[in-house]
Tab-separated table of C-alpha atoms and ligand atoms in Angstrom:
chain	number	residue	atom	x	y	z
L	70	UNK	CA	134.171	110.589	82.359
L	71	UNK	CA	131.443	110.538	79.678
L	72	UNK	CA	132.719	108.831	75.948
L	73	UNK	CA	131.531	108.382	72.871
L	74	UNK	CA	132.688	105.981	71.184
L	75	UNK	CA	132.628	105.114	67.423
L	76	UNK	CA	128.721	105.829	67.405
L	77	UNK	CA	127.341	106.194	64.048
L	78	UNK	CA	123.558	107.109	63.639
L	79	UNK	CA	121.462	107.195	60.825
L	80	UNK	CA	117.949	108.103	60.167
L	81	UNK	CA	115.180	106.374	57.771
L	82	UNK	CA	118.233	103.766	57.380
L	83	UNK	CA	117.501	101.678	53.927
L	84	UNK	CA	115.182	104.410	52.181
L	85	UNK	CA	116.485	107.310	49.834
L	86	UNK	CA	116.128	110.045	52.508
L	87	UNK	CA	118.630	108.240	54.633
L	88	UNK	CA	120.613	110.666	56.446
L	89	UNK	CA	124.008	109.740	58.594
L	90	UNK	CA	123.477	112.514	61.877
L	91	UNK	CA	126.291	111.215	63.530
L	92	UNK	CA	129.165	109.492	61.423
L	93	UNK	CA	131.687	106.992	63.671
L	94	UNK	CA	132.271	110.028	66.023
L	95	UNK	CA	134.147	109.902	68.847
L	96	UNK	CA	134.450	112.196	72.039
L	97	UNK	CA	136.236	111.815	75.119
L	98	UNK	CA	134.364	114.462	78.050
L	99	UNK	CA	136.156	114.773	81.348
L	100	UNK	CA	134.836	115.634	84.327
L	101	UNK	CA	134.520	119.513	84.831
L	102	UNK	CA	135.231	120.080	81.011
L	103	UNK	CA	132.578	122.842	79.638
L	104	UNK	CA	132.360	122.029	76.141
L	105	UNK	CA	130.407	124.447	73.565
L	106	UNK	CA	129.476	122.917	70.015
L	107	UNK	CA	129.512	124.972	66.993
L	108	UNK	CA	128.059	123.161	62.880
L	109	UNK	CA	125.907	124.349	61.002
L	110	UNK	CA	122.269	123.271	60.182
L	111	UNK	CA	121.449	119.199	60.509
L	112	UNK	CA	125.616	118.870	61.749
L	113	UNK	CA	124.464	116.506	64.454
L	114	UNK	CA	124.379	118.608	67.613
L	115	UNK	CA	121.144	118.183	68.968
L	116	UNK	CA	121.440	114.283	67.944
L	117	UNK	CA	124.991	114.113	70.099
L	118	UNK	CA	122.386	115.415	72.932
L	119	UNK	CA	120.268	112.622	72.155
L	120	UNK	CA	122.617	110.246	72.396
L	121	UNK	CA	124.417	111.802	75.456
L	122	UNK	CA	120.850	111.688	77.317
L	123	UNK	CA	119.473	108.271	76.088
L	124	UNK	CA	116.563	110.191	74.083
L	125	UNK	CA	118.091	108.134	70.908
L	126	UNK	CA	119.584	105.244	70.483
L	127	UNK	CA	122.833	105.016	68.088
L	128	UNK	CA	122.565	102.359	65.623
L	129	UNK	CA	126.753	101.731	66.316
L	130	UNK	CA	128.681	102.211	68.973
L	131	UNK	CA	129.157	102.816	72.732
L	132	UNK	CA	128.281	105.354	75.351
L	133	UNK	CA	130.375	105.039	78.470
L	134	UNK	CA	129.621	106.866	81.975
L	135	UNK	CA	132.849	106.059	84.035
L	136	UNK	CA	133.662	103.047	82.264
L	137	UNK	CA	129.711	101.819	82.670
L	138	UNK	CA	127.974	101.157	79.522
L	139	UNK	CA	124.773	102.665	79.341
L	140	UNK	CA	124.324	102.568	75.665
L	141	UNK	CA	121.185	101.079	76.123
L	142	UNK	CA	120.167	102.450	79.369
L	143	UNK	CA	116.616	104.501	79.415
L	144	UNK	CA	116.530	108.085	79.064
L	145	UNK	CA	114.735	108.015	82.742
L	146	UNK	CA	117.017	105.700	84.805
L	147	UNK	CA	119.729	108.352	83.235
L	148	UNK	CA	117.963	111.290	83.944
L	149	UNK	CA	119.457	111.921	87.591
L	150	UNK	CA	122.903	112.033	86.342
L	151	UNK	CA	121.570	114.642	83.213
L	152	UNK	CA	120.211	117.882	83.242
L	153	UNK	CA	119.187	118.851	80.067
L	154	UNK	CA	118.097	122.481	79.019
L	155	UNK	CA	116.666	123.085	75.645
L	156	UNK	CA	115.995	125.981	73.023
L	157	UNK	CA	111.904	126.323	74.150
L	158	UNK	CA	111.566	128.077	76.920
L	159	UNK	CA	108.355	126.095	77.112
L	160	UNK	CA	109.634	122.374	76.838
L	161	UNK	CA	111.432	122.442	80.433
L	162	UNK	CA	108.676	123.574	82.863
L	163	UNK	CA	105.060	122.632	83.664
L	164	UNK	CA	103.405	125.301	83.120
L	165	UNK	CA	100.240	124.862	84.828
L	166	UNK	CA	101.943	123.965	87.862
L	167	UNK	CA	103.750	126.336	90.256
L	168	UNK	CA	107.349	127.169	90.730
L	169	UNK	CA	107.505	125.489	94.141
L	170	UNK	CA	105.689	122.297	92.099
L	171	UNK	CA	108.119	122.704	89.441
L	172	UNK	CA	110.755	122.313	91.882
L	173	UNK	CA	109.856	119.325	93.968
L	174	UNK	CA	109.262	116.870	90.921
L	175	UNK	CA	112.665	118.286	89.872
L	176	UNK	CA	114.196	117.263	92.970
L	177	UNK	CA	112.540	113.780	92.852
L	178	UNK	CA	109.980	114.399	95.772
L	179	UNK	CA	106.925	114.414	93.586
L	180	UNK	CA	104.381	111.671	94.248
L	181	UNK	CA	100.935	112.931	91.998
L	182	UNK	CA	98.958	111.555	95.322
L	183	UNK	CA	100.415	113.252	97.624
L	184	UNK	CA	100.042	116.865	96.681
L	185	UNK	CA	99.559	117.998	100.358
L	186	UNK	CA	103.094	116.836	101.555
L	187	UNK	CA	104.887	118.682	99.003
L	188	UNK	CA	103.599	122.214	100.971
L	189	UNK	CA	104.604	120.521	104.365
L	190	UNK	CA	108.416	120.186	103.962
L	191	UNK	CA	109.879	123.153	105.581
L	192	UNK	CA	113.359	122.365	104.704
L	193	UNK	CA	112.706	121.264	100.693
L	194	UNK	CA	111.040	124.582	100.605
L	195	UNK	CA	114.053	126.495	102.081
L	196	UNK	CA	116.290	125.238	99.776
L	197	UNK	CA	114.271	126.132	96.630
L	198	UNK	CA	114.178	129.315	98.044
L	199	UNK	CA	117.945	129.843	98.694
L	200	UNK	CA	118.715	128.769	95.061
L	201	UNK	CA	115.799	130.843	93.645
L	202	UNK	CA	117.803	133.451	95.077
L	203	UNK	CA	120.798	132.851	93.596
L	204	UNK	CA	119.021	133.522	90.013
L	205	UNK	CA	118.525	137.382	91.112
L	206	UNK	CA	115.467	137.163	89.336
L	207	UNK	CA	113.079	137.440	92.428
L	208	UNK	CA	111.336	134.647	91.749
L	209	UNK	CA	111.641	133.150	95.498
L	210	UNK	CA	108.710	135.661	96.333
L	211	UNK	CA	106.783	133.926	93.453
L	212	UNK	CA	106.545	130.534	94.675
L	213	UNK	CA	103.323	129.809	94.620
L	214	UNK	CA	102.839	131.779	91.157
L	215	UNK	CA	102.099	129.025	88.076
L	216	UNK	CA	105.118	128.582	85.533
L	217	UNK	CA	103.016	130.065	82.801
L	218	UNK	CA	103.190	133.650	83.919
L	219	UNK	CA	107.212	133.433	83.681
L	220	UNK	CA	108.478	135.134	81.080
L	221	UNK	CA	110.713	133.153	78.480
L	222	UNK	CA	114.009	134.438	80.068
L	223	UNK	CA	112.924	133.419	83.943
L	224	UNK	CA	111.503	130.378	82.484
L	225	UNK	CA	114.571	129.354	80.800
L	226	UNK	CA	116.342	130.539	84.255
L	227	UNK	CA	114.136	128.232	86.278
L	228	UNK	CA	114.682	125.387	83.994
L	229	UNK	CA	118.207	125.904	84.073
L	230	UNK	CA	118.307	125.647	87.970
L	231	UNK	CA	115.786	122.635	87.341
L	232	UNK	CA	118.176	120.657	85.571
L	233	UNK	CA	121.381	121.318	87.726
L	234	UNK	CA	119.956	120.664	91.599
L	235	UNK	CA	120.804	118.231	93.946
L	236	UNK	CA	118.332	115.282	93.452
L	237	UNK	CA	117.209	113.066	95.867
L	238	UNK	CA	116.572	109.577	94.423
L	239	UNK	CA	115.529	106.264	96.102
L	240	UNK	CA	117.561	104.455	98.582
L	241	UNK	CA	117.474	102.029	96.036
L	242	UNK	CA	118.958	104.191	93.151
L	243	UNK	CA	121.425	105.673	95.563
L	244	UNK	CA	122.652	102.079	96.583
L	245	UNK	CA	122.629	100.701	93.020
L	246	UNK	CA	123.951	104.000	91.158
L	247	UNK	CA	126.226	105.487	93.833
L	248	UNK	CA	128.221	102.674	93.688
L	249	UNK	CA	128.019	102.138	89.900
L	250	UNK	CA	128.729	105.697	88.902
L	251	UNK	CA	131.297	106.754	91.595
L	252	UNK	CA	134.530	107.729	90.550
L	253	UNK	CA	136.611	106.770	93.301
L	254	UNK	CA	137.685	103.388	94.248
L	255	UNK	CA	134.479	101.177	93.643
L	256	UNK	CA	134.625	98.481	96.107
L	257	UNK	CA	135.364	101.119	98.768
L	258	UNK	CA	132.485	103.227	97.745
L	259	UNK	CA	130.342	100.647	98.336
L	260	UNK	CA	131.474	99.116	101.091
L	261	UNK	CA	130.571	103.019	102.832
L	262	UNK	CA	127.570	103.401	101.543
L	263	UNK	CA	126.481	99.813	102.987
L	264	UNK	CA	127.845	101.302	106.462
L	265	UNK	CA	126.245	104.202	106.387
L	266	UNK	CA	123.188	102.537	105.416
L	267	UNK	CA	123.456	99.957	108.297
L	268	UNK	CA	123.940	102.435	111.063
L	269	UNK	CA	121.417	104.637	109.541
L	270	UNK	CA	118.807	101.714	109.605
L	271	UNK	CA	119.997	100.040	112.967
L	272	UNK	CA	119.568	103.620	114.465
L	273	UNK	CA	116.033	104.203	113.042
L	274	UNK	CA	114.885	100.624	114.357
L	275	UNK	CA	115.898	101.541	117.949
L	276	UNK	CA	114.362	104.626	117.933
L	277	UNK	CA	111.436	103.049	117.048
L	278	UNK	CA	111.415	100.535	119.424
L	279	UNK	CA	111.748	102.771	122.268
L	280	UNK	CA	108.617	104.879	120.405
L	281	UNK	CA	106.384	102.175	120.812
L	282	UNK	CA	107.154	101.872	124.680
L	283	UNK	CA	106.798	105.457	125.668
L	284	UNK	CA	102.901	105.246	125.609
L	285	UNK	CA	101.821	108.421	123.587
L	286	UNK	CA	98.736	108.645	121.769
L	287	UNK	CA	98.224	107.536	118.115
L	288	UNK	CA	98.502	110.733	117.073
L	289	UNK	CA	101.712	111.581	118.788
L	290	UNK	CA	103.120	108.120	118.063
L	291	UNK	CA	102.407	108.856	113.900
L	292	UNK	CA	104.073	112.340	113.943
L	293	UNK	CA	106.981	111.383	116.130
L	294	UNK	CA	107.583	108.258	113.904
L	295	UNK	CA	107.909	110.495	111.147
L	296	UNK	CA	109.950	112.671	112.475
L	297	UNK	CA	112.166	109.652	113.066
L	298	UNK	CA	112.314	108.366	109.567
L	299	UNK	CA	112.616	111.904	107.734
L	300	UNK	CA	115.610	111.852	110.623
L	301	UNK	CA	116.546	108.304	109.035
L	302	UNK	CA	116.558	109.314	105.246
L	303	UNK	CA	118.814	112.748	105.906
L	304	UNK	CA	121.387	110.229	107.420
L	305	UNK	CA	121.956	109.322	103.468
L	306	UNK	CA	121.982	112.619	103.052
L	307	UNK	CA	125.504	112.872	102.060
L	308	UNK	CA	124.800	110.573	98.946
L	309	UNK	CA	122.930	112.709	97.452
L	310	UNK	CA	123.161	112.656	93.980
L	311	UNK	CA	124.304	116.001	92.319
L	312	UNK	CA	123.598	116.284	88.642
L	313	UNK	CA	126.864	115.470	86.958
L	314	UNK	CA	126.071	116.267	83.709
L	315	UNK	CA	124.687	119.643	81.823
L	316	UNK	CA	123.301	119.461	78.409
L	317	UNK	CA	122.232	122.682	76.702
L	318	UNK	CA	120.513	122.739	73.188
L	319	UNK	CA	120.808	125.950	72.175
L	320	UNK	CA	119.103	127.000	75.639
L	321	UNK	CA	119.236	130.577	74.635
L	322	UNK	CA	118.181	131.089	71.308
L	323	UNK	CA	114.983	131.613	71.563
L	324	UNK	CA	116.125	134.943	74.099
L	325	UNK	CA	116.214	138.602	73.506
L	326	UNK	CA	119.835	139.486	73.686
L	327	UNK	CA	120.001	140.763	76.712
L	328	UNK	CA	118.367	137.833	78.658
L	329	UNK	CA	120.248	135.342	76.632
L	330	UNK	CA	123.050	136.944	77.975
L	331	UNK	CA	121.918	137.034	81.545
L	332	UNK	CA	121.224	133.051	81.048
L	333	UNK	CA	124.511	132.211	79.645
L	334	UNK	CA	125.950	134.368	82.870
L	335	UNK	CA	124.170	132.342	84.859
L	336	UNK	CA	124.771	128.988	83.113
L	337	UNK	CA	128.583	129.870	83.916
L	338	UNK	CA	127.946	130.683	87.164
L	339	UNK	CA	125.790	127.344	87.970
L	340	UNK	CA	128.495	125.262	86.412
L	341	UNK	CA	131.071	126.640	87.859
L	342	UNK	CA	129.638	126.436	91.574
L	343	UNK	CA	128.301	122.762	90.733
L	344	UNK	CA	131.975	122.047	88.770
L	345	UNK	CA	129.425	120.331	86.368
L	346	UNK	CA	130.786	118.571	83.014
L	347	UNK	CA	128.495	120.744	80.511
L	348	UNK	CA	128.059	120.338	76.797
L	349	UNK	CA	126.861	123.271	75.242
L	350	UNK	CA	125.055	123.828	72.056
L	351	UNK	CA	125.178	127.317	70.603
L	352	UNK	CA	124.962	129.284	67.130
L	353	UNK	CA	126.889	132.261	68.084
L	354	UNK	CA	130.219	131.816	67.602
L	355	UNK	CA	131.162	134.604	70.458
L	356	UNK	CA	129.714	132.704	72.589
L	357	UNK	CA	131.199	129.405	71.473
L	358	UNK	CA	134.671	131.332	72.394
L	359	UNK	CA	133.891	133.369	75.093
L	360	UNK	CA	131.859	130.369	77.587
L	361	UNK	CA	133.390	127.161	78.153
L	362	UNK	CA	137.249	125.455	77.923
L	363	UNK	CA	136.905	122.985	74.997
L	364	UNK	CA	135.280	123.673	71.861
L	365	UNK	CA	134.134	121.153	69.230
L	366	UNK	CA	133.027	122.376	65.526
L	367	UNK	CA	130.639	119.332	63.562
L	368	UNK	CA	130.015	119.134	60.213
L	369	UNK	CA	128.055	116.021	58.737
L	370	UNK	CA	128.031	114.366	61.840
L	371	UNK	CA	131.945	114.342	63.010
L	372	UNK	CA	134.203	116.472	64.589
L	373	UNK	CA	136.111	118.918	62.162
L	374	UNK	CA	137.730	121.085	65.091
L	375	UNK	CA	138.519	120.170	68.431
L	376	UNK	CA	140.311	123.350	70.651
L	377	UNK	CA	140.891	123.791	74.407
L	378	UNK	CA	142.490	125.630	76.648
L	379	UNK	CA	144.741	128.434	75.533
L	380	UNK	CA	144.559	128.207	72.543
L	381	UNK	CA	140.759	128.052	72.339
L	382	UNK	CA	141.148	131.609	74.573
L	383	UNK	CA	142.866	133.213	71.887
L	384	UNK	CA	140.557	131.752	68.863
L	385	UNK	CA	138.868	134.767	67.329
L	386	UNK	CA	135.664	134.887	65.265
L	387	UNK	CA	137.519	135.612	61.991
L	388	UNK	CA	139.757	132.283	62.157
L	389	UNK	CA	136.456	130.185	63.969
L	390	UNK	CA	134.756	131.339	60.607
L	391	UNK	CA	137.733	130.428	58.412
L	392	UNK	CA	137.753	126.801	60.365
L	393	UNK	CA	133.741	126.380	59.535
L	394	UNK	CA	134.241	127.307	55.872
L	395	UNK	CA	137.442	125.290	54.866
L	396	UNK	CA	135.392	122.245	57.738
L	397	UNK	CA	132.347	122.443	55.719
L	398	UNK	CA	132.321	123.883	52.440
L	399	UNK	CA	128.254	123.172	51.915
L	400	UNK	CA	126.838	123.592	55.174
L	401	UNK	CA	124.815	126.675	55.693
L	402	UNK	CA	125.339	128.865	58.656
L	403	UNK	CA	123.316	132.341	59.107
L	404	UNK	CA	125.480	135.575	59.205
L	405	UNK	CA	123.581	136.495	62.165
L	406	UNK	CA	124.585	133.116	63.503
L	407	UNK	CA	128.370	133.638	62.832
L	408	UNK	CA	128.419	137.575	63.599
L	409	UNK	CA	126.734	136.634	66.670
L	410	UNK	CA	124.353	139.498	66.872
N	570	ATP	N1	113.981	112.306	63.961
N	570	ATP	C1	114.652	112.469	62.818
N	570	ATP	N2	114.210	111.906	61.683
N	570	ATP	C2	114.878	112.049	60.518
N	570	ATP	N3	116.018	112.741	60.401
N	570	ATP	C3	116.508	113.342	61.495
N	570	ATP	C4	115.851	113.247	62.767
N	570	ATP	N4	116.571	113.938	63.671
N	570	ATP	C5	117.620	114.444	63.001
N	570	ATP	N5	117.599	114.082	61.703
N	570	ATP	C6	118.596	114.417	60.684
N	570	ATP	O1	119.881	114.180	61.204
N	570	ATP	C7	120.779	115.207	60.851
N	570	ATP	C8	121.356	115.851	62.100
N	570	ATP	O2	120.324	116.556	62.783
N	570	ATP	P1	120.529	117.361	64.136
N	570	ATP	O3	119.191	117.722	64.629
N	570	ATP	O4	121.400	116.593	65.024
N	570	ATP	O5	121.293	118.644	63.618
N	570	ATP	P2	121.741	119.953	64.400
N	570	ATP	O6	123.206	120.064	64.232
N	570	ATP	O7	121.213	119.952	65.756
N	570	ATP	O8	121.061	121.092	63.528
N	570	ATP	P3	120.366	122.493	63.954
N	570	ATP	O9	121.468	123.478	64.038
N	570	ATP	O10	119.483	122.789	62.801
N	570	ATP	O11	119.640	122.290	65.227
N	570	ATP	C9	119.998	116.148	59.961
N	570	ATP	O12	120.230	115.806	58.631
N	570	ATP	C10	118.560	115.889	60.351
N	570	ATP	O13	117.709	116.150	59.278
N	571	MG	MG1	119.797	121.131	66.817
């Protein structure tokens, strides 16, 4: 479970232009709950984002991760836990670099010096491929191509699959994190990942052992010894971290219709085949009905509506628009924002 709790932030604190973006809110996120966020202009969305992924730091309060405090915690140590999509199609992607580049730095296999490995592992590859598929978009014959060619729509698509795969961090993050982030029984959880880590590692040593008695030539001895510890690392395997978290910006926006609605398809489908805890961002009030189970209106930086379930089913964009206006008498909104096209 991801809270919030009483986090205030303010920005150019002790000046006249100080603004509050976020004002003592509070938000309880379970796991698997899609959440879309509706407010108009400078409500405090994308600074709830912020927050969420350690970009900014609130100037009161607490941001819990399973009972874990990572208030403080870097927006990179948190970044395997978060994927984060935003409203540039450009800000997610290298462009210069190809999709299958893309892709491995994504997945945490992307070492700068090592450029040449990153075309040598068959089965990274295959699995890019397979979920390249799954975005219908073709681009798993494109692999090679650089991101810049992409249109918005496929980039956004890419991205979107960026932020939501598997990642494959250290042994050392998997010890440290696994442990600290897992839901179930903590002492347990660690106690199995030290198992599986000790076979795993007892394993690998006699294999190599017996490697260096079996006489082959350097050459042989280097490949088969890698062999043995890419053997050694998919033994962790099952601790892989999935990306528990999605956070989308207002990932669409910037979309003709008809790709931003292909997207937000596919954001539903990706979330619900990863049962990933998403927070969504959007403008479009049909939308902000139509995806998700939870939604959460802001207006000067706390939460003015807070629906689920049913009864967030049977909202309609009449009473969402009656909500914002009685919510927030002076924020602005566009009518092409509310209407929704
Ligand atoms: N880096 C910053 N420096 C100064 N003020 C900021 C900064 N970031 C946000 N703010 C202010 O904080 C408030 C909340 O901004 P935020 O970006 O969270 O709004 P938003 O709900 O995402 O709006 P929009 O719909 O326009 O994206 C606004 O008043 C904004 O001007
Ligand atoms: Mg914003």
């Amino acid at each position: 479970m991801l809270e919030l709790r009483n986090i205030s932030k303010y920005f150019n604190k002790n000046t006249p232009s100080q603004t509050i973006a976020l004002d003592d809110l509070n938000l309880q996120i379970k796991p698997k709950e899609f959440i879309t966020v509706i407010g108009g202009n400078g409500a405090g969305k994308s600074t709830i984002m912020n927050i969420i992924s350690g970009s900014t730091e609130p100037d009161k309060g607490m941001v819990l991760l399973n009972d874990y405090d990572i208030t403080f915690m870097s927006e990179h140590k948190r970044a395997p836990y978060f994927g984060r999509v935003f409203q540039d199609p450009m800000s997610g992607t290298a462009s210069d670099m190809s999709i299958l580049e893309n892709m491995t730095i994504a997945y945490g296999r992307g070492k700068l010096h090592s450029v040449f490995r990153w075309f040598m592992n068959k089965k990274d590859k295959e699995y890019f491929v397979e979920l390249l598929k799954t975005l219908d978009l073709g681009l798993e014959n494109r692999l090679m191509e650089k991101v810049g060619l992409l249109s918005g729509g496929q980039r956004q698509a890419l991205t979107l699959l960026m932020a939501t795969m598997r990642q494959r961090p250290s042994e050392r993050i998997i010890k440290r994190d696994f442990v600290r982030f897992s839901e179930t029984d903590k002492s347990k959880a660690k106690e199995e990942v030290e198992k599986a880590f000790l076979e795993a590692k007892k394993k690998r040593k006699e294999a190599l052992k017996e490697l260096k008695t079996s006489g082959l030539t350097k050459e042989e001895f280097k490949s088969k010894r890698d062999l043995i510890n890419n053997e050694y690392k998919d033994k962790i395997y099952k601790f892989d971290l999935t990306k528990q978290i999605l956070l989308l910006d207002e990932h669409t926006a910037a979309l003709d219709p008809k790709t931003a609605q292909k997207v937000l398809d596919l954001t539903e489908k990706i979330v619900n085949e990863n049962e990933l805890t998403t927070v969504m961002v959007t403008h479009n009030m049909k939308d902000a009905i139509r995806y998700g189970n939870r939604l959460i209106m802001l207006s000067h930086g706390k939460i003015v509506v807070d629906v689920s379930g049913e009864e967030k089913k049977k909202l309609t964009v009449e009473q969402l628009l009656n909500m914002f206006q009685v919510a927030s008498k002076d924020d602005t909104m566009s009518d092409s924002a509310i209407l929704g096209d």
